[in-house]
Amino acid sequence: MTEPKDKPAVWQGGTVWLTGLPSAGKTTIAVGLAERLRAGGHRVQVLDGDEIRAALSAELGFSKEDRDTNVRRIGYVSGLLAAHGVTVLVPVIAPYAMSREAVRDQHAAQGVPYVEVHVATPVEICADRDVKSLYARQAAGEISGLTGADDPYEAPVAPDLRIHTQDRTVEESVRQVHAVLTERGLS
Ligand code: ADP
């Protein structure tokens, strides 16, 4: 029996975690990549950091322990979705290496693909972009505990991809991540 020609492709799911400083470009790349993947027939879910915090981690603050709990919760949800064929894009700072490794290990234990992308925009550029005025508010003393300003960010040592957005257009950055997914058989 032959397959119908218009049978939709069934893609394998996976998690793509975009880690980096505030205003590095994580959300912008995730949104562009989502559009591109959906056009190719993928089921895609973007887990926006602010939205998911409000939904799953409203009681948590920004201590190391609370950030770790938040990242692990997001990783858990992402793993569940990815195991069911969804490409999950996670534009979430995730400043601590240990939490990111826990998420990677959890995906490995589930046999679910996991791709770590370091959106490595330098802090000076991020502070200049300041999409949510967080750097300005931190500098004015209105908030504290801002990753990259007065809170730590442990840059990934060996991410699957490192992007320097200051030298690239959004389209080029999206293409770079898409190419890694293609290499991994995820697009
Ligand atoms: P984050 O989600 O990391 O906090 P955003 O994606 O909300 O950051 O904001 C990043 C800003 O940087 C956007 O205004 C975006 O247009 C800009 N930008 C400039 N060049 C790039 C690029 N190559 N990739 C991603 N974002 C870029």
PDB file of C-alpha atoms and ligand atoms in Angstrom:
ATOM      1  CA  MET A   1       0.000   0.000   0.000  1.00  0.00           C
ATOM      2  CA  THR A   2       1.335   3.423  -0.876  1.00  0.00           C
ATOM      3  CA  GLU A   3       1.336   6.393   1.512  1.00  0.00           C
ATOM      4  CA  PRO A   4      -0.990   9.230   0.544  1.00  0.00           C
ATOM      5  CA  LYS A   5       1.071  12.037  -0.979  1.00  0.00           C
ATOM      6  CA  ASP A   6      -0.410  14.722   1.278  1.00  0.00           C
ATOM      7  CA  LYS A   7       0.272  12.812   4.500  1.00  0.00           C
ATOM      8  CA  PRO A   8       1.676  15.386   6.952  1.00  0.00           C
ATOM      9  CA  ALA A   9       5.234  14.844   8.147  1.00  0.00           C
ATOM     10  CA  VAL A  10       5.475  13.639  11.738  1.00  0.00           C
ATOM     11  CA  TRP A  11       8.351  15.403  13.421  1.00  0.00           C
ATOM     12  CA  GLN A  12      10.179  14.274  16.503  1.00  0.00           C
ATOM     13  CA  GLY A  13       9.775  16.651  19.418  1.00  0.00           C
ATOM     14  CA  GLY A  14      12.555  18.219  21.449  1.00  0.00           C
ATOM     15  CA  THR A  15      13.433  21.073  23.742  1.00  0.00           C
ATOM     16  CA  VAL A  16      15.462  24.071  22.586  1.00  0.00           C
ATOM     17  CA  TRP A  17      16.543  26.109  25.614  1.00  0.00           C
ATOM     18  CA  LEU A  18      17.717  29.626  24.819  1.00  0.00           C
ATOM     19  CA  THR A  19      19.744  30.841  27.785  1.00  0.00           C
ATOM     20  CA  GLY A  20      21.280  34.301  28.132  1.00  0.00           C
ATOM     21  CA  LEU A  21      21.039  37.686  29.803  1.00  0.00           C
ATOM     22  CA  PRO A  22      17.909  39.849  29.817  1.00  0.00           C
ATOM     23  CA  SER A  23      17.557  41.554  26.393  1.00  0.00           C
ATOM     24  CA  ALA A  24      20.060  39.136  24.814  1.00  0.00           C
ATOM     25  CA  GLY A  25      17.530  38.187  22.110  1.00  0.00           C
ATOM     26  CA  LYS A  26      16.133  34.903  23.467  1.00  0.00           C
ATOM     27  CA  THR A  27      12.435  35.730  22.968  1.00  0.00           C
ATOM     28  CA  THR A  28      12.946  37.361  19.578  1.00  0.00           C
ATOM     29  CA  ILE A  29      14.811  34.305  18.269  1.00  0.00           C
ATOM     30  CA  ALA A  30      12.247  31.899  19.787  1.00  0.00           C
ATOM     31  CA  VAL A  31       9.346  33.735  18.137  1.00  0.00           C
ATOM     32  CA  GLY A  32      11.094  33.814  14.742  1.00  0.00           C
ATOM     33  CA  LEU A  33      12.080  30.179  14.999  1.00  0.00           C
ATOM     34  CA  ALA A  34       8.546  29.169  16.038  1.00  0.00           C
ATOM     35  CA  GLU A  35       7.150  30.822  12.931  1.00  0.00           C
ATOM     36  CA  ARG A  36       9.660  29.057  10.710  1.00  0.00           C
ATOM     37  CA  LEU A  37       9.085  25.642  12.307  1.00  0.00           C
ATOM     38  CA  ARG A  38       5.292  25.983  12.175  1.00  0.00           C
ATOM     39  CA  ALA A  39       5.520  26.814   8.478  1.00  0.00           C
ATOM     40  CA  GLY A  40       7.352  23.475   8.100  1.00  0.00           C
ATOM     41  CA  GLY A  41       4.547  21.551   9.789  1.00  0.00           C
ATOM     42  CA  HIS A  42       5.894  21.317  13.345  1.00  0.00           C
ATOM     43  CA  ARG A  43       3.839  21.596  16.474  1.00  0.00           C
ATOM     44  CA  VAL A  44       5.614  24.292  18.460  1.00  0.00           C
ATOM     45  CA  GLN A  45       5.203  25.660  21.969  1.00  0.00           C
ATOM     46  CA  VAL A  46       7.086  28.707  23.232  1.00  0.00           C
ATOM     47  CA  LEU A  47       7.354  28.711  27.027  1.00  0.00           C
ATOM     48  CA  ASP A  48       7.729  32.418  27.734  1.00  0.00           C
ATOM     49  CA  GLY A  49       9.618  33.104  30.970  1.00  0.00           C
ATOM     50  CA  ASP A  50       7.260  35.726  32.410  1.00  0.00           C
ATOM     51  CA  GLU A  51       4.117  33.842  31.437  1.00  0.00           C
ATOM     52  CA  ILE A  52       5.271  30.540  32.849  1.00  0.00           C
ATOM     53  CA  ARG A  53       6.472  32.147  36.072  1.00  0.00           C
ATOM     54  CA  ALA A  54       2.991  33.628  36.580  1.00  0.00           C
ATOM     55  CA  ALA A  55       1.338  30.292  35.797  1.00  0.00           C
ATOM     56  CA  LEU A  56       3.640  27.829  37.569  1.00  0.00           C
ATOM     57  CA  SER A  57       5.990  29.695  39.885  1.00  0.00           C
ATOM     58  CA  ALA A  58       4.055  32.730  41.147  1.00  0.00           C
ATOM     59  CA  GLU A  59       5.185  32.069  44.714  1.00  0.00           C
ATOM     60  CA  LEU A  60       8.873  32.046  43.751  1.00  0.00           C
ATOM     61  CA  GLY A  61      11.285  34.961  43.881  1.00  0.00           C
ATOM     62  CA  PHE A  62      14.718  35.384  42.349  1.00  0.00           C
ATOM     63  CA  SER A  63      17.017  33.723  44.890  1.00  0.00           C
ATOM     64  CA  LYS A  64      19.364  31.048  43.576  1.00  0.00           C
ATOM     65  CA  GLU A  65      17.140  28.350  45.059  1.00  0.00           C
ATOM     66  CA  ASP A  66      13.929  29.811  43.606  1.00  0.00           C
ATOM     67  CA  ARG A  67      15.469  30.323  40.173  1.00  0.00           C
ATOM     68  CA  ASP A  68      16.631  26.705  40.264  1.00  0.00           C
ATOM     69  CA  THR A  69      13.132  25.471  41.175  1.00  0.00           C
ATOM     70  CA  ASN A  70      11.608  27.577  38.398  1.00  0.00           C
ATOM     71  CA  VAL A  71      14.022  26.235  35.784  1.00  0.00           C
ATOM     72  CA  ARG A  72      13.445  22.627  36.856  1.00  0.00           C
ATOM     73  CA  ARG A  73       9.663  23.077  36.668  1.00  0.00           C
ATOM     74  CA  ILE A  74       9.912  24.548  33.190  1.00  0.00           C
ATOM     75  CA  GLY A  75      12.232  21.712  32.181  1.00  0.00           C
ATOM     76  CA  TYR A  76       9.723  19.172  33.452  1.00  0.00           C
ATOM     77  CA  VAL A  77       6.835  20.648  31.460  1.00  0.00           C
ATOM     78  CA  SER A  78       9.023  21.040  28.413  1.00  0.00           C
ATOM     79  CA  GLY A  79      10.125  17.400  28.605  1.00  0.00           C
ATOM     80  CA  LEU A  80       6.521  16.217  28.772  1.00  0.00           C
ATOM     81  CA  LEU A  81       5.498  18.235  25.727  1.00  0.00           C
ATOM     82  CA  ALA A  82       8.607  17.287  23.771  1.00  0.00           C
ATOM     83  CA  ALA A  83       8.018  13.585  24.463  1.00  0.00           C
ATOM     84  CA  HIS A  84       4.723  13.973  22.590  1.00  0.00           C
ATOM     85  CA  GLY A  85       6.211  15.398  19.422  1.00  0.00           C
ATOM     86  CA  VAL A  86       6.140  19.097  20.262  1.00  0.00           C
ATOM     87  CA  THR A  87       9.149  21.316  19.562  1.00  0.00           C
ATOM     88  CA  VAL A  88       9.394  23.356  22.745  1.00  0.00           C
ATOM     89  CA  LEU A  89      11.264  26.652  22.636  1.00  0.00           C
ATOM     90  CA  VAL A  90      12.299  27.996  26.038  1.00  0.00           C
ATOM     91  CA  PRO A  91      13.582  31.594  26.064  1.00  0.00           C
ATOM     92  CA  VAL A  92      14.390  31.653  29.774  1.00  0.00           C
ATOM     93  CA  ILE A  93      17.537  33.123  31.401  1.00  0.00           C
ATOM     94  CA  ALA A  94      18.386  30.009  33.498  1.00  0.00           C
ATOM     95  CA  PRO A  95      21.510  31.609  35.023  1.00  0.00           C
ATOM     96  CA  TYR A  96      22.907  28.617  36.891  1.00  0.00           C
ATOM     97  CA  ALA A  97      24.808  25.808  35.170  1.00  0.00           C
ATOM     98  CA  MET A  98      23.646  23.231  37.700  1.00  0.00           C
ATOM     99  CA  SER A  99      19.957  23.836  36.961  1.00  0.00           C
ATOM    100  CA  ARG A 100      20.549  23.705  33.229  1.00  0.00           C
ATOM    101  CA  GLU A 101      22.438  20.423  33.619  1.00  0.00           C
ATOM    102  CA  ALA A 102      19.553  19.005  35.660  1.00  0.00           C
ATOM    103  CA  VAL A 103      17.183  19.792  32.793  1.00  0.00           C
ATOM    104  CA  ARG A 104      19.561  18.269  30.257  1.00  0.00           C
ATOM    105  CA  ASP A 105      19.875  15.097  32.398  1.00  0.00           C
ATOM    106  CA  GLN A 106      16.115  14.872  32.791  1.00  0.00           C
ATOM    107  CA  HIS A 107      15.671  14.992  29.014  1.00  0.00           C
ATOM    108  CA  ALA A 108      18.388  12.362  28.535  1.00  0.00           C
ATOM    109  CA  ALA A 109      16.652  10.091  31.052  1.00  0.00           C
ATOM    110  CA  GLN A 110      13.399  10.481  29.080  1.00  0.00           C
ATOM    111  CA  GLY A 111      15.191   9.921  25.775  1.00  0.00           C
ATOM    112  CA  VAL A 112      14.022  13.349  24.583  1.00  0.00           C
ATOM    113  CA  PRO A 113      16.298  15.553  22.421  1.00  0.00           C
ATOM    114  CA  TYR A 114      17.652  18.635  24.131  1.00  0.00           C
ATOM    115  CA  VAL A 115      19.469  21.533  22.510  1.00  0.00           C
ATOM    116  CA  GLU A 116      21.107  24.301  24.527  1.00  0.00           C
ATOM    117  CA  VAL A 117      21.604  27.634  22.775  1.00  0.00           C
ATOM    118  CA  HIS A 118      23.632  30.329  24.505  1.00  0.00           C
ATOM    119  CA  VAL A 119      22.452  33.716  23.285  1.00  0.00           C
ATOM    120  CA  ALA A 120      25.760  35.314  24.192  1.00  0.00           C
ATOM    121  CA  THR A 121      25.066  39.011  23.720  1.00  0.00           C
ATOM    122  CA  PRO A 122      27.494  41.079  25.859  1.00  0.00           C
ATOM    123  CA  VAL A 123      25.978  42.775  28.875  1.00  0.00           C
ATOM    124  CA  GLU A 124      26.784  46.290  27.558  1.00  0.00           C
ATOM    125  CA  ILE A 125      24.680  45.608  24.434  1.00  0.00           C
ATOM    126  CA  CYS A 126      21.878  44.049  26.495  1.00  0.00           C
ATOM    127  CA  ALA A 127      21.855  47.062  28.823  1.00  0.00           C
ATOM    128  CA  ASP A 128      21.724  49.350  25.812  1.00  0.00           C
ATOM    129  CA  ARG A 129      18.771  47.447  24.275  1.00  0.00           C
ATOM    130  CA  ASP A 130      17.051  47.200  27.679  1.00  0.00           C
ATOM    131  CA  VAL A 131      13.778  45.946  26.179  1.00  0.00           C
ATOM    132  CA  LYS A 132      11.952  45.907  29.530  1.00  0.00           C
ATOM    133  CA  SER A 133      13.850  48.816  31.164  1.00  0.00           C
ATOM    134  CA  LEU A 134      15.241  46.397  33.741  1.00  0.00           C
ATOM    135  CA  TYR A 135      18.859  47.573  33.498  1.00  0.00           C
ATOM    136  CA  ALA A 136      17.752  51.198  33.892  1.00  0.00           C
ATOM    137  CA  ARG A 137      15.636  50.321  36.917  1.00  0.00           C
ATOM    138  CA  GLN A 138      18.498  48.359  38.453  1.00  0.00           C
ATOM    139  CA  ALA A 139      20.900  51.247  37.855  1.00  0.00           C
ATOM    140  CA  ALA A 140      18.395  53.620  39.486  1.00  0.00           C
ATOM    141  CA  GLY A 141      18.210  51.348  42.539  1.00  0.00           C
ATOM    142  CA  GLU A 142      14.532  50.506  41.952  1.00  0.00           C
ATOM    143  CA  ILE A 143      15.168  46.759  41.594  1.00  0.00           C
ATOM    144  CA  SER A 144      17.972  44.407  42.543  1.00  0.00           C
ATOM    145  CA  GLY A 145      18.987  40.859  41.672  1.00  0.00           C
ATOM    146  CA  LEU A 146      19.091  41.483  37.918  1.00  0.00           C
ATOM    147  CA  THR A 147      21.032  38.776  36.102  1.00  0.00           C
ATOM    148  CA  GLY A 148      24.146  40.227  34.490  1.00  0.00           C
ATOM    149  CA  ALA A 149      23.959  43.449  36.537  1.00  0.00           C
ATOM    150  CA  ASP A 150      23.985  42.501  40.222  1.00  0.00           C
ATOM    151  CA  ASP A 151      23.134  38.798  40.022  1.00  0.00           C
ATOM    152  CA  PRO A 152      25.296  36.011  38.584  1.00  0.00           C
ATOM    153  CA  TYR A 153      25.099  34.473  35.137  1.00  0.00           C
ATOM    154  CA  GLU A 154      27.092  31.285  34.625  1.00  0.00           C
ATOM    155  CA  ALA A 155      27.698  31.165  30.879  1.00  0.00           C
ATOM    156  CA  PRO A 156      27.441  27.662  29.385  1.00  0.00           C
ATOM    157  CA  VAL A 157      30.871  26.143  28.780  1.00  0.00           C
ATOM    158  CA  ALA A 158      29.832  23.789  25.982  1.00  0.00           C
ATOM    159  CA  PRO A 159      26.422  24.750  24.574  1.00  0.00           C
ATOM    160  CA  ASP A 160      25.162  23.122  21.367  1.00  0.00           C
ATOM    161  CA  LEU A 161      25.283  26.583  19.817  1.00  0.00           C
ATOM    162  CA  ARG A 162      26.523  30.008  20.880  1.00  0.00           C
ATOM    163  CA  ILE A 163      25.075  33.038  19.122  1.00  0.00           C
ATOM    164  CA  HIS A 164      26.577  36.525  19.052  1.00  0.00           C
ATOM    165  CA  THR A 165      23.521  38.579  18.170  1.00  0.00           C
ATOM    166  CA  GLN A 166      25.380  41.902  18.129  1.00  0.00           C
ATOM    167  CA  ASP A 167      26.968  40.890  14.802  1.00  0.00           C
ATOM    168  CA  ARG A 168      23.841  39.437  13.226  1.00  0.00           C
ATOM    169  CA  THR A 169      20.310  40.182  12.126  1.00  0.00           C
ATOM    170  CA  VAL A 170      17.423  38.411  13.840  1.00  0.00           C
ATOM    171  CA  GLU A 171      16.873  36.402  10.656  1.00  0.00           C
ATOM    172  CA  GLU A 172      20.501  35.199  10.700  1.00  0.00           C
ATOM    173  CA  SER A 173      20.235  34.192  14.355  1.00  0.00           C
ATOM    174  CA  VAL A 174      17.032  32.246  13.680  1.00  0.00           C
ATOM    175  CA  ARG A 175      18.709  30.536  10.739  1.00  0.00           C
ATOM    176  CA  GLN A 176      21.668  29.503  12.919  1.00  0.00           C
ATOM    177  CA  VAL A 177      19.434  27.754  15.449  1.00  0.00           C
ATOM    178  CA  HIS A 178      17.337  26.203  12.692  1.00  0.00           C
ATOM    179  CA  ALA A 179      20.501  24.753  11.130  1.00  0.00           C
ATOM    180  CA  VAL A 180      21.402  23.006  14.390  1.00  0.00           C
ATOM    181  CA  LEU A 181      17.907  21.525  14.592  1.00  0.00           C
ATOM    182  CA  THR A 182      18.274  20.265  11.029  1.00  0.00           C
ATOM    183  CA  GLU A 183      21.636  18.659  11.920  1.00  0.00           C
ATOM    184  CA  ARG A 184      19.974  16.929  14.831  1.00  0.00           C
ATOM    185  CA  GLY A 185      17.090  15.665  12.684  1.00  0.00           C
ATOM    186  CA  LEU A 186      14.630  17.948  14.454  1.00  0.00           C
ATOM    187  CA  SER A 187      13.565  20.022  11.468  1.00  0.00           C
TER     188      SER A 187
HETATM  189  P1  ADP B   1      15.322  38.491  25.863  1.00  0.00           P
HETATM  190  O1  ADP B   1      14.153  37.592  25.557  1.00  0.00           O
HETATM  191  O2  ADP B   1      16.639  37.784  25.767  1.00  0.00           O
HETATM  192  O3  ADP B   1      15.181  39.226  27.157  1.00  0.00           O
HETATM  193  P2  ADP B   1      14.328  40.056  23.631  1.00  0.00           P
HETATM  194  O4  ADP B   1      14.288  39.049  22.550  1.00  0.00           O
HETATM  195  O5  ADP B   1      13.023  40.393  24.313  1.00  0.00           O
HETATM  196  O6  ADP B   1      15.418  39.624  24.718  1.00  0.00           O
HETATM  197  O7  ADP B   1      14.961  41.425  23.083  1.00  0.00           O
HETATM  198  C1  ADP B   1      16.122  41.434  22.275  1.00  0.00           C
HETATM  199  C2  ADP B   1      16.195  42.703  21.448  1.00  0.00           C
HETATM  200  O8  ADP B   1      17.380  42.640  20.660  1.00  0.00           O
HETATM  201  C3  ADP B   1      15.015  42.856  20.492  1.00  0.00           C
HETATM  202  O9  ADP B   1      14.643  44.223  20.454  1.00  0.00           O
HETATM  203  C4  ADP B   1      15.630  42.407  19.142  1.00  0.00           C
HETATM  204  O10 ADP B   1      15.001  43.008  18.036  1.00  0.00           O
HETATM  205  C5  ADP B   1      17.074  42.886  19.283  1.00  0.00           C
HETATM  206  N1  ADP B   1      18.034  42.165  18.415  1.00  0.00           N
HETATM  207  C6  ADP B   1      18.939  42.755  17.592  1.00  0.00           C
HETATM  208  N2  ADP B   1      19.652  41.851  16.892  1.00  0.00           N
HETATM  209  C7  ADP B   1      19.194  40.635  17.259  1.00  0.00           C
HETATM  210  C8  ADP B   1      19.515  39.293  16.868  1.00  0.00           C
HETATM  211  N3  ADP B   1      20.471  39.015  15.962  1.00  0.00           N
HETATM  212  N4  ADP B   1      18.864  38.267  17.462  1.00  0.00           N
HETATM  213  C9  ADP B   1      17.909  38.520  18.389  1.00  0.00           C
HETATM  214  N5  ADP B   1      17.542  39.762  18.809  1.00  0.00           N
HETATM  215  C10 ADP B   1      18.168  40.828  18.243  1.00  0.00           C
END
